[in-house]
CSV table of C-alpha atoms and ligand atoms in Angstrom, one decimal:
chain,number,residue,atom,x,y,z
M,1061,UNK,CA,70.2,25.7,-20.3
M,1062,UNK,CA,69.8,27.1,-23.5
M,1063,UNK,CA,66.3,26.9,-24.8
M,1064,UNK,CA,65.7,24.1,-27.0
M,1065,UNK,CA,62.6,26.1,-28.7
M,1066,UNK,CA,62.6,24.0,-31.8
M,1067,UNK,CA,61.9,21.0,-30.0
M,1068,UNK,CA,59.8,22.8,-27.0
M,1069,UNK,CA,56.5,24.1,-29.4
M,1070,UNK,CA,55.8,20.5,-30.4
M,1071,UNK,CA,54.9,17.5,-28.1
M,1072,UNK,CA,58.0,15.4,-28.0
M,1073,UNK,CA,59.2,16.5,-24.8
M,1074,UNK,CA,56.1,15.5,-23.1
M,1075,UNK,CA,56.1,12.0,-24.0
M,1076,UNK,CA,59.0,11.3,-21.6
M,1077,UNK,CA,57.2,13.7,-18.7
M,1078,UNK,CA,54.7,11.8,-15.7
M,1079,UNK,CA,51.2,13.0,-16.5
M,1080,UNK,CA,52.1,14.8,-19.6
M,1081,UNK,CA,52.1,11.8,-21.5
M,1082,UNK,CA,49.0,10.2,-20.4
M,1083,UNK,CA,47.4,11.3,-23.7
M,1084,UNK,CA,49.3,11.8,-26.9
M,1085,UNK,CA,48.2,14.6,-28.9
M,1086,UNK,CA,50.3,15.5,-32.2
M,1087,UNK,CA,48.9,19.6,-32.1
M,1088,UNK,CA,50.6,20.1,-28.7
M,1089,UNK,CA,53.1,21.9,-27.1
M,1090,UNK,CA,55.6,20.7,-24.2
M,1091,UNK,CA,55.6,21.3,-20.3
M,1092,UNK,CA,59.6,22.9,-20.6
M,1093,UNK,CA,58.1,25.3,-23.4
M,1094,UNK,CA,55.5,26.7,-20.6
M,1095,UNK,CA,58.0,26.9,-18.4
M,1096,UNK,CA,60.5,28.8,-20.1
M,1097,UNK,CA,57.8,31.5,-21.0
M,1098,UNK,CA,56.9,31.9,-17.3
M,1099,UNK,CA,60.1,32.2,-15.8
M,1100,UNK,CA,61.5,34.1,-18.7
M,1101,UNK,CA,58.8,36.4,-19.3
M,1102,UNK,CA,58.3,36.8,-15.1
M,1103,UNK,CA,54.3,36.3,-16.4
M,1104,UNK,CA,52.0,36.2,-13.4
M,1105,UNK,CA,48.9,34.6,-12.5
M,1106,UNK,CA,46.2,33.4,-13.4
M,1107,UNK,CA,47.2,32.0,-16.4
M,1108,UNK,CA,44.8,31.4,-18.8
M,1109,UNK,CA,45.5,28.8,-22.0
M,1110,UNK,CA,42.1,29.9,-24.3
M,1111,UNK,CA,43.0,27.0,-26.5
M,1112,UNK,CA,44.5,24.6,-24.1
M,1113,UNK,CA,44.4,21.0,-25.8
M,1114,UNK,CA,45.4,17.9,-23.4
M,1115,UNK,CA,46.6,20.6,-20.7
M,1116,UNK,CA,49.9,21.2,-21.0
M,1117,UNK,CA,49.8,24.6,-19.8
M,1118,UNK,CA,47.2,24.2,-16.9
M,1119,UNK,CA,49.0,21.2,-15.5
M,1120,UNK,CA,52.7,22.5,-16.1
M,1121,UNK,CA,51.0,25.8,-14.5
M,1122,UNK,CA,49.5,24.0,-11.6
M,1123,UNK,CA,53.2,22.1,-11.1
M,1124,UNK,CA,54.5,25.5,-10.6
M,1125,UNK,CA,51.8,26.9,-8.3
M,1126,UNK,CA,50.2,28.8,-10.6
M,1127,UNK,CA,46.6,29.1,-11.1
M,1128,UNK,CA,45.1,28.3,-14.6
M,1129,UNK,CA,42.0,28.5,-16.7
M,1130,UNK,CA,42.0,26.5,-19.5
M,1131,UNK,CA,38.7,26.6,-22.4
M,1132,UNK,CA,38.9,24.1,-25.6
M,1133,UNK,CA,35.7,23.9,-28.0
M,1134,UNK,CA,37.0,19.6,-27.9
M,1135,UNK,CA,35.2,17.7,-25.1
M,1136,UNK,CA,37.9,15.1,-25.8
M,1137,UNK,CA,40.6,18.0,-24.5
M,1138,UNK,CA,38.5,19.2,-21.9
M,1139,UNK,CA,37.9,15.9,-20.6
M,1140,UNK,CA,42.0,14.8,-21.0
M,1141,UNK,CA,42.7,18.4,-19.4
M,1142,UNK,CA,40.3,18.3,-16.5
M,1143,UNK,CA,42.4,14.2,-15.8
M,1144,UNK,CA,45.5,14.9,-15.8
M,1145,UNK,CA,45.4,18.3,-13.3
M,1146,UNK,CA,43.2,16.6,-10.4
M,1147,UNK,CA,44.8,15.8,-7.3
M,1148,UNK,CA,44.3,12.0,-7.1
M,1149,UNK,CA,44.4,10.1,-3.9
M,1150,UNK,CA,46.7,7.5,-4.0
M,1151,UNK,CA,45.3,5.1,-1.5
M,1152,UNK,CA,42.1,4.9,-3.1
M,1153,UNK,CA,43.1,4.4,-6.5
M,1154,UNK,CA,45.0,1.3,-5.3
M,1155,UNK,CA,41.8,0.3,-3.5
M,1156,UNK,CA,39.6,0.7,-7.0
M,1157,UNK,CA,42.5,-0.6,-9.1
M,1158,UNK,CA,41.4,-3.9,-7.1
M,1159,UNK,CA,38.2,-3.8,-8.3
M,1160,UNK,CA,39.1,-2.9,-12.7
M,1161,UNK,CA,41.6,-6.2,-12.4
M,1162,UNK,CA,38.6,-8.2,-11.2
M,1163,UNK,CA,36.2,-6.7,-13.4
M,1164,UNK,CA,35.0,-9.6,-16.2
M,1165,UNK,CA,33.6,-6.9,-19.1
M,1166,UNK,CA,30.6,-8.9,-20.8
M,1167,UNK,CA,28.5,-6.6,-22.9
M,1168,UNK,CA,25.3,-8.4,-23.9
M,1169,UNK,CA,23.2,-5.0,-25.3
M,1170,UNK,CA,23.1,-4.6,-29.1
M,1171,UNK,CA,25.9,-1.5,-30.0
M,1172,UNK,CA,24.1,2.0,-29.9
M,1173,UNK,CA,23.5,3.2,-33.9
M,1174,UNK,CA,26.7,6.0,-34.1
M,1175,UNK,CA,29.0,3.4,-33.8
M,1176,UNK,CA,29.4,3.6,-37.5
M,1177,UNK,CA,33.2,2.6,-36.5
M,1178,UNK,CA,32.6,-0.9,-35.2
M,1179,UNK,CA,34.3,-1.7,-38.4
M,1180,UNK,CA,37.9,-0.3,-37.3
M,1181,UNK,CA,37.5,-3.0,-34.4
M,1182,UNK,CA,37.4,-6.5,-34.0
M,1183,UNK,CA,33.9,-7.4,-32.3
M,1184,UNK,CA,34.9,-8.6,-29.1
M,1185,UNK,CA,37.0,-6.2,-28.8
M,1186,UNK,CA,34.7,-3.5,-28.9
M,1187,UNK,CA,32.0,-5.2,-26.5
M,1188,UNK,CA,35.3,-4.9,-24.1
M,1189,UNK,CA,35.2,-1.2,-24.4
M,1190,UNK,CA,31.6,-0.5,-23.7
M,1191,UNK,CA,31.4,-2.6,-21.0
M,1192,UNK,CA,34.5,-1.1,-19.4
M,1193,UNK,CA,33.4,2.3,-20.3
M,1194,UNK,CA,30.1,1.5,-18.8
M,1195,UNK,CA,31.9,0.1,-15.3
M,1196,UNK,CA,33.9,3.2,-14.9
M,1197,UNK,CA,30.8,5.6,-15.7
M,1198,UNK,CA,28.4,3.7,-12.9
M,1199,UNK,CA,30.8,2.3,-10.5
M,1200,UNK,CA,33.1,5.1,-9.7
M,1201,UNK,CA,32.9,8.6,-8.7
M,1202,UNK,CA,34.9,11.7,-9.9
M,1203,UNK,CA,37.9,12.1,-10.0
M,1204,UNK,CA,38.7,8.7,-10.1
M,1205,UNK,CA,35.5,7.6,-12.5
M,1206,UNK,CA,37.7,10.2,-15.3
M,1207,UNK,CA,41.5,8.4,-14.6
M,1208,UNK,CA,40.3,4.8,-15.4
M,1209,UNK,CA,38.1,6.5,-18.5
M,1210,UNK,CA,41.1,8.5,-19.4
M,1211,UNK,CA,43.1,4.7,-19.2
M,1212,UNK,CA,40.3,3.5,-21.7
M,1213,UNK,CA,40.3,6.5,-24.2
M,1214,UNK,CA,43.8,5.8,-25.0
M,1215,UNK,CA,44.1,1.8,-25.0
M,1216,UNK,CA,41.0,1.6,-27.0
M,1217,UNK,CA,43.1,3.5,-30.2
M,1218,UNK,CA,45.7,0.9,-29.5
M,1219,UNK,CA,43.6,-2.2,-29.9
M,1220,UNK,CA,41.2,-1.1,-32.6
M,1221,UNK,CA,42.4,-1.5,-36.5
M,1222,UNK,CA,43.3,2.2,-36.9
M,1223,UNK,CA,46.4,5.1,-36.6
M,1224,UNK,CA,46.1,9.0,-36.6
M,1225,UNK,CA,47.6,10.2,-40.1
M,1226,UNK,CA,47.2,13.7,-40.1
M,1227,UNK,CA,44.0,15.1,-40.1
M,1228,UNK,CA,42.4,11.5,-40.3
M,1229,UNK,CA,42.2,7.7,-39.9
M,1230,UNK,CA,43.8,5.5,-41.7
M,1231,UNK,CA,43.0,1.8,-41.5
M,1232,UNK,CA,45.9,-0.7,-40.4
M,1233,UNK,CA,45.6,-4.2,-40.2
M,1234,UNK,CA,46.7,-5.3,-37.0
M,1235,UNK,CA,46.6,-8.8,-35.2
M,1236,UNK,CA,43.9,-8.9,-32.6
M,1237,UNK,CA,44.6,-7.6,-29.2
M,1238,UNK,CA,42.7,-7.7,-26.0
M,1239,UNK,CA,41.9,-4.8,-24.6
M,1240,UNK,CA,42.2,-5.7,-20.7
M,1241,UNK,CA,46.0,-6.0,-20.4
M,1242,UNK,CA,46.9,-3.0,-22.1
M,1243,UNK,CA,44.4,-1.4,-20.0
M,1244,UNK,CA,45.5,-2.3,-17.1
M,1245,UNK,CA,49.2,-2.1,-17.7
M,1246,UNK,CA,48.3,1.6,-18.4
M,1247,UNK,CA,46.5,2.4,-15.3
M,1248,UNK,CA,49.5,1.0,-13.5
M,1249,UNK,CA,51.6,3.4,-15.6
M,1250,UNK,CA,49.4,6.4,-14.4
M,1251,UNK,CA,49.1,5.0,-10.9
M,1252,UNK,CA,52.8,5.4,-11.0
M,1253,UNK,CA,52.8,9.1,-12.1
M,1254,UNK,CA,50.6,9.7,-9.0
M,1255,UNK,CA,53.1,8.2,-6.6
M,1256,UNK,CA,55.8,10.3,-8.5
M,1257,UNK,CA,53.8,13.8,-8.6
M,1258,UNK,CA,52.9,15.9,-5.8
M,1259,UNK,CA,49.2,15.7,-5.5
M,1260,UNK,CA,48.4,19.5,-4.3
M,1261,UNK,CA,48.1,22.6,-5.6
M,1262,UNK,CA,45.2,24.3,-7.2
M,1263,UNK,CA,43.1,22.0,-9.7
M,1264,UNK,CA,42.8,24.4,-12.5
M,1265,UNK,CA,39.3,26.0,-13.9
M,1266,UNK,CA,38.7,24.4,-17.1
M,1267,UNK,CA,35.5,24.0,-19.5
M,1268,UNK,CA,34.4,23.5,-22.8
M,1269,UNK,CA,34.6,27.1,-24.5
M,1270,UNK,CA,35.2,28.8,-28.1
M,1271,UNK,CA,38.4,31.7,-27.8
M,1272,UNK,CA,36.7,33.9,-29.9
M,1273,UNK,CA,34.2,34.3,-27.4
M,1274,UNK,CA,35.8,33.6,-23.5
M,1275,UNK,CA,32.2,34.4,-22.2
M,1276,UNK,CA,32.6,32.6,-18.6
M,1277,UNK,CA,35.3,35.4,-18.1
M,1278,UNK,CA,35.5,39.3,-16.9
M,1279,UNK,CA,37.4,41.7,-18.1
M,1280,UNK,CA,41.0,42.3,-16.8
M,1281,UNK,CA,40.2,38.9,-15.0
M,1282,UNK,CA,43.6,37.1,-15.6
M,1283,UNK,CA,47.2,37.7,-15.5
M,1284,UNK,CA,48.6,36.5,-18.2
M,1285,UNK,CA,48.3,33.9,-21.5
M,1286,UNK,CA,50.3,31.1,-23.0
M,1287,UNK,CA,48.2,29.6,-26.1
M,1288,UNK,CA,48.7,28.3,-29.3
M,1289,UNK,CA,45.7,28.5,-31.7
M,1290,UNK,CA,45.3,26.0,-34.6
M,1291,UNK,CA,47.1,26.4,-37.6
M,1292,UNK,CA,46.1,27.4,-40.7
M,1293,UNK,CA,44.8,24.4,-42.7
M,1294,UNK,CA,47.4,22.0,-40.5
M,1295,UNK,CA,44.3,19.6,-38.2
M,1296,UNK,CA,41.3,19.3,-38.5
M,1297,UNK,CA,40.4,18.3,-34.5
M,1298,UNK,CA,37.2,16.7,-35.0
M,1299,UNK,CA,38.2,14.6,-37.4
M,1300,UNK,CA,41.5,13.5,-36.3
M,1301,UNK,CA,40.1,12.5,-33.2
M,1302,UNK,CA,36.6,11.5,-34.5
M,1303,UNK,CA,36.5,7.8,-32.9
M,1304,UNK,CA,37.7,9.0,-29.5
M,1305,UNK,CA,34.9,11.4,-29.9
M,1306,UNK,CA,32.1,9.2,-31.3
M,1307,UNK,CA,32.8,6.2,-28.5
M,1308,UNK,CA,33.2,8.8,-25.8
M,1309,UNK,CA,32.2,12.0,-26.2
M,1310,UNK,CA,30.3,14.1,-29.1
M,1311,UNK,CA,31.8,15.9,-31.9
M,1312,UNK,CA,32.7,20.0,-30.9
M,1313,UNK,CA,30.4,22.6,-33.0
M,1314,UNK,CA,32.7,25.4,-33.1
M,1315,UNK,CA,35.8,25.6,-34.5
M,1316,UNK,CA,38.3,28.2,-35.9
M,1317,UNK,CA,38.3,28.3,-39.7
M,1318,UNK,CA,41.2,26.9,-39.5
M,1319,UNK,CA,41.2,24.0,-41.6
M,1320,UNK,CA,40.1,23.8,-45.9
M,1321,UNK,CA,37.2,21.7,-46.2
M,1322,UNK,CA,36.3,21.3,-42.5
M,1323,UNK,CA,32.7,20.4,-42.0
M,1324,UNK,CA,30.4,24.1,-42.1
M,1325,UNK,CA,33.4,25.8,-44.4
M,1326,UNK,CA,33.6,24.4,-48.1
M,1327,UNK,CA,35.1,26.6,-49.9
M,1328,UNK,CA,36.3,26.0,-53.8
M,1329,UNK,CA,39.4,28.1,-53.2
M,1330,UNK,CA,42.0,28.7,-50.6
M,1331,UNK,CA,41.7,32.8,-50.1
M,1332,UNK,CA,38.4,32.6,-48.5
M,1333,UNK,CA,39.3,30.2,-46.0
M,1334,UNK,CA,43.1,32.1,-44.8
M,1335,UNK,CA,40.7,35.2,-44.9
M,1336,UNK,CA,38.4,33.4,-42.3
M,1337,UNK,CA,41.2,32.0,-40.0
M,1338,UNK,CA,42.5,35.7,-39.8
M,1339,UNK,CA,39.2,37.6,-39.2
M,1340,UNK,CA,38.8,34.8,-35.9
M,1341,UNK,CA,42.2,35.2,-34.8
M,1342,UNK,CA,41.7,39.0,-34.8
M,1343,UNK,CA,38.3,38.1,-32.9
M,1344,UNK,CA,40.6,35.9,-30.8
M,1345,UNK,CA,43.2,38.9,-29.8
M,1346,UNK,CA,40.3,41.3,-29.4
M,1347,UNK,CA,39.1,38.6,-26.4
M,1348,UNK,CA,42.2,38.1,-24.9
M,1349,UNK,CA,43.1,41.5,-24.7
M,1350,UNK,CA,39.8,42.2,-23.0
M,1351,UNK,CA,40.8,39.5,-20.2
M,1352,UNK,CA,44.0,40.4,-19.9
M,1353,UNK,CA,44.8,42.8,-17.0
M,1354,UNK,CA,46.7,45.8,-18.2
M,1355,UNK,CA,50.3,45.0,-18.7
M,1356,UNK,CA,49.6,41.2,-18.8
M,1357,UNK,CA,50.9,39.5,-21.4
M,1358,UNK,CA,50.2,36.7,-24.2
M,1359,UNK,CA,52.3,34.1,-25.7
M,1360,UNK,CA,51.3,32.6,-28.5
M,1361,UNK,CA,52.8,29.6,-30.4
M,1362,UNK,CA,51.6,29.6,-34.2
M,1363,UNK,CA,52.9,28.2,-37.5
M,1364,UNK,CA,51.9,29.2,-41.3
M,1365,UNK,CA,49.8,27.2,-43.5
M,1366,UNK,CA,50.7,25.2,-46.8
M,1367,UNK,CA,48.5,25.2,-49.5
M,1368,UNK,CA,48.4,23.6,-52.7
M,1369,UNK,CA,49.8,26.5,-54.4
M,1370,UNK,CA,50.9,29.1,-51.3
M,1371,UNK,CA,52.7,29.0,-48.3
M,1372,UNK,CA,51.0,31.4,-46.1
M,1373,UNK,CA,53.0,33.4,-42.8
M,1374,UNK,CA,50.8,33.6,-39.6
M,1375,UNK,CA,53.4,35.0,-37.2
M,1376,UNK,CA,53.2,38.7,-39.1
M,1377,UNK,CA,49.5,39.2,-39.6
M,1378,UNK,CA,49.1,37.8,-35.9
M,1379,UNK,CA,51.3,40.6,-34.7
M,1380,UNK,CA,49.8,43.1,-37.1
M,1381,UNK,CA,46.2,42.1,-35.4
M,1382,UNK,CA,47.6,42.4,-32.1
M,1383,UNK,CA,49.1,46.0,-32.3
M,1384,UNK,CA,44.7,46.2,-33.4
M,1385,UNK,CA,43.5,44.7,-31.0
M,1386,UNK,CA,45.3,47.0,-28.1
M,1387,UNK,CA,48.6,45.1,-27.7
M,1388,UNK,CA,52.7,46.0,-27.9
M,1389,UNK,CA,55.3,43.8,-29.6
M,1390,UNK,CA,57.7,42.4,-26.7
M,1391,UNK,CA,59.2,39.9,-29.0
M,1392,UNK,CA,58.9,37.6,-32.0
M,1393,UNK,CA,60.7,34.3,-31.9
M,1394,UNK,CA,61.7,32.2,-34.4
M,1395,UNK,CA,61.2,28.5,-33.2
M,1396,UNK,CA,61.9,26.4,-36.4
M,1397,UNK,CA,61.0,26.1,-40.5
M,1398,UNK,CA,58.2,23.4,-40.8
M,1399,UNK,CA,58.5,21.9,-44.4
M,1400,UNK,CA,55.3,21.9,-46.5
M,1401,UNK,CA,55.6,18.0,-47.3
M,1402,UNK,CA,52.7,16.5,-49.7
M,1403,UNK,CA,51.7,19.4,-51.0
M,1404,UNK,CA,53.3,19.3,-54.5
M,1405,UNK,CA,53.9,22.9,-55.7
M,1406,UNK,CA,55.3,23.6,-52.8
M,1407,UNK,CA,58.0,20.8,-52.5
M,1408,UNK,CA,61.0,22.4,-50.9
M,1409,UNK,CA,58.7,25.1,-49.5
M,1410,UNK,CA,58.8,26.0,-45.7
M,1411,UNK,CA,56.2,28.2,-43.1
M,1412,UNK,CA,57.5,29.1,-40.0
M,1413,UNK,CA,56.9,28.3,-36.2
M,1414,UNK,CA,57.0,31.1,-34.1
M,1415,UNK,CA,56.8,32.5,-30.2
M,1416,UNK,CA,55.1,35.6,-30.3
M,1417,UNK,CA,54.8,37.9,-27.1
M,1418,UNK,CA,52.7,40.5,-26.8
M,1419,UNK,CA,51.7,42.7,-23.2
M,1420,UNK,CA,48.8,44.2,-23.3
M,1421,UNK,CA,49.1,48.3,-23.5
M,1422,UNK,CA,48.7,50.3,-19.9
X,2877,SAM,C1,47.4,23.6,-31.3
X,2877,SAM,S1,46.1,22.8,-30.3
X,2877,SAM,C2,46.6,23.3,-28.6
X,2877,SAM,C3,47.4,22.2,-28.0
X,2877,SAM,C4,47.8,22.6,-26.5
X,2877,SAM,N1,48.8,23.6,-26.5
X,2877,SAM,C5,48.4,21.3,-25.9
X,2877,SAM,O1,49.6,21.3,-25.6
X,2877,SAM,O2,47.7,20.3,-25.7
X,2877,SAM,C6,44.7,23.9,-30.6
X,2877,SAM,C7,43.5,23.5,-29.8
X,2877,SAM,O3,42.5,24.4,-30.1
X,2877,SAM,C8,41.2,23.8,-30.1
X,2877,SAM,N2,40.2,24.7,-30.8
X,2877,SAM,C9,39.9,24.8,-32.1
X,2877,SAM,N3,39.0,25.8,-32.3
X,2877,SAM,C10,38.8,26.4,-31.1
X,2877,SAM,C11,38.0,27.5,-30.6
X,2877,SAM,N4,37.3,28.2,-31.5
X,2877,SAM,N5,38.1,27.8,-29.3
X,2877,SAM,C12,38.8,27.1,-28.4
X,2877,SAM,N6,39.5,26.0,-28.8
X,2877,SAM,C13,39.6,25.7,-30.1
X,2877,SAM,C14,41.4,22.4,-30.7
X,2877,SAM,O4,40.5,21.5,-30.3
X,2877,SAM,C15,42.9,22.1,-30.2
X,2877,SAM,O5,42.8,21.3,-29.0
């Protein structure tokens, strides 16, 4: 089949694919594109994704027997990563399942103080939540405590008076929902993927970690990398996914300089900021190199930036801080032209997506 790259680096594909779609998350890329690089590059194991989102390298990885160590600075991806590549036990699921359908959520405690969000849902609604969120944290153990939370995470965006635009939240008015159907209806989708999908093979390694800095790993420690790093000024995570994070998790204290006007980098113009995102991508080569074993090799998704007044290339400089940081050019691939969109100078404008691969020198 001829590679349908364009469509591969973003997360369409996934959304049709058993445990892929579990969680959707805009900044991804698809299972076939993982694939594609393995087979097509012969890359061995481990394979390490440094920035590995919702997993969709560790768990397309782990589908083809491959070990995988997967770091993301997001507890909301570490926590989506880490549910999706368990091997669940289908029997007892059932057996638990029993017990969420006859669960009556009542949640009689005042809500804690950082719920500054209990605006964006209707009362009730949210008392649903805790109380579910509280059942599945007490009542159950691991792994199955994480499927029924990862089942929550994703209804509660459905019910509550929000949608993802972008980098933020925008508020949507939205006729009131309850929460336990769609909840359960989803669990009965996932139980479903568990039936479908071989439940064996190696649960991949992963943990809450910055790239620039892969300190839980040794040199020459894995085999090869598929990766793609934020791009320049596209998301800003923590935002984006702030009430997932404020109901569930905590916010993530280290990120890229990725993203103008992301909380620790104010900065009244542009060049600083596309200065900063280079100097930690060349911080984020330097570290993969160092992991790599000799001869192992990296590929790395990664699109320009739009600005208010530039369009800014990534794929070149990447490759030029590669070569630095101790690596060879095996190819550079164009995937597709992303317009610039709302930024107004730029109307017409494109950046590119690219597929770099690089192999570490002998
Ligand atoms: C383009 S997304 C990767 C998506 C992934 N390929 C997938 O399919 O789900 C980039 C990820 O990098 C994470 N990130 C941002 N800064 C990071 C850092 N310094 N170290 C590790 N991860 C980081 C973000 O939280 C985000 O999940």
């Amino acid at each position: 089949m001829k590679p349908r790259l364009n469509e591969w680096v973003t997360f369409t594909p996934n959304k049709g694919l058993p445990i892929h779609n579990w969680f959707y998350y805009k900044e991804g890329f698809s299972a076939p594109l993982v694939e594609w690089a393995v087979k097509g590059f012969k890359l061995e194991g481990p394979i390490l994704d440094p920035f590995c989102g919702v997993g969709t390298t560790l768990l397309s990885c782990k589908l083809l027997g491959l070990e995988a160590y997967g770091f993301d600075v997001s507890p909301l991806a570490v926590f989506v990563s880490r549910a999706k590549t368990r091997n669940y036990n289908v029997e007892l699921l059932r057996e638990e399942f029993s017990r969420v359908q006859s669960f009556e959520p009542a949640w009689e405690k005042p809500f804690p103080k950082e719920l500054w969000f209990a605006s964006r849902f209707n009362r009730s609604v949210l008392r649903e939540i805790l109380a579910f969120k509280e059942f599945f944290v007490n009542a159950f153990s691991s792994p199955v405590s994480g499927f029924f939370l990862l089942a929550l995470i994703d209804s509660a965006l459905r019910v509550s008076n929000v949608e993802r635009q972008g980098a933020s939240l925008r508020a949507v008015k939205k006729s009131a929902q309850a929460l336990k159907p769609i909840l359960l209806e989803k669990i009965e989708r996932m139980m479903g993927d568990v039936r479908r999908v071989p439940q064996t093979g190696a649960e991949p390694f992963v943990e809450e970690g910055d790239a620039r800095w892969l300190k839980a790993l040794s040199g020459e420690s894995v085999g090869s990398i598929v990766t793609s790093p934020p791009y320049l000024n596209k998301v800003e995570y923590a935002s984006a996914y702030k009430l997932e994070l404020a109901l569930f998790f905590r916010a993530p204290t280290t990120q890229l300089r990725s993203f103008l006007g992301s909380e620790g980098v104010r900065m009244s113009s542009q060049v600083p900021i596309i200065d900063a995102y280079f100097e930690d991508m060349a911080r984020v080569l330097k570290e993969m190199n160092r992991v790599l074993i000799p001869g192992g090799k990296a590929v790395i998704v990664v699109g320009g930036g739009c600005f208010p007044d530039r369009a800014v290339e990534s794929d070149d400089r990447l490759v030029e801080l590669g070569l630095n940081a101790g690596f060879e050019l095996v190819k550079l691939l164009k995937a597709r032209e992303i317009p610039c969109g709302a930024h107004g100078g730029l109307k017409g404008r494109t950046v590119r997506e690219s597929i770099i691969v690089l192999k570490k020198q002998v």
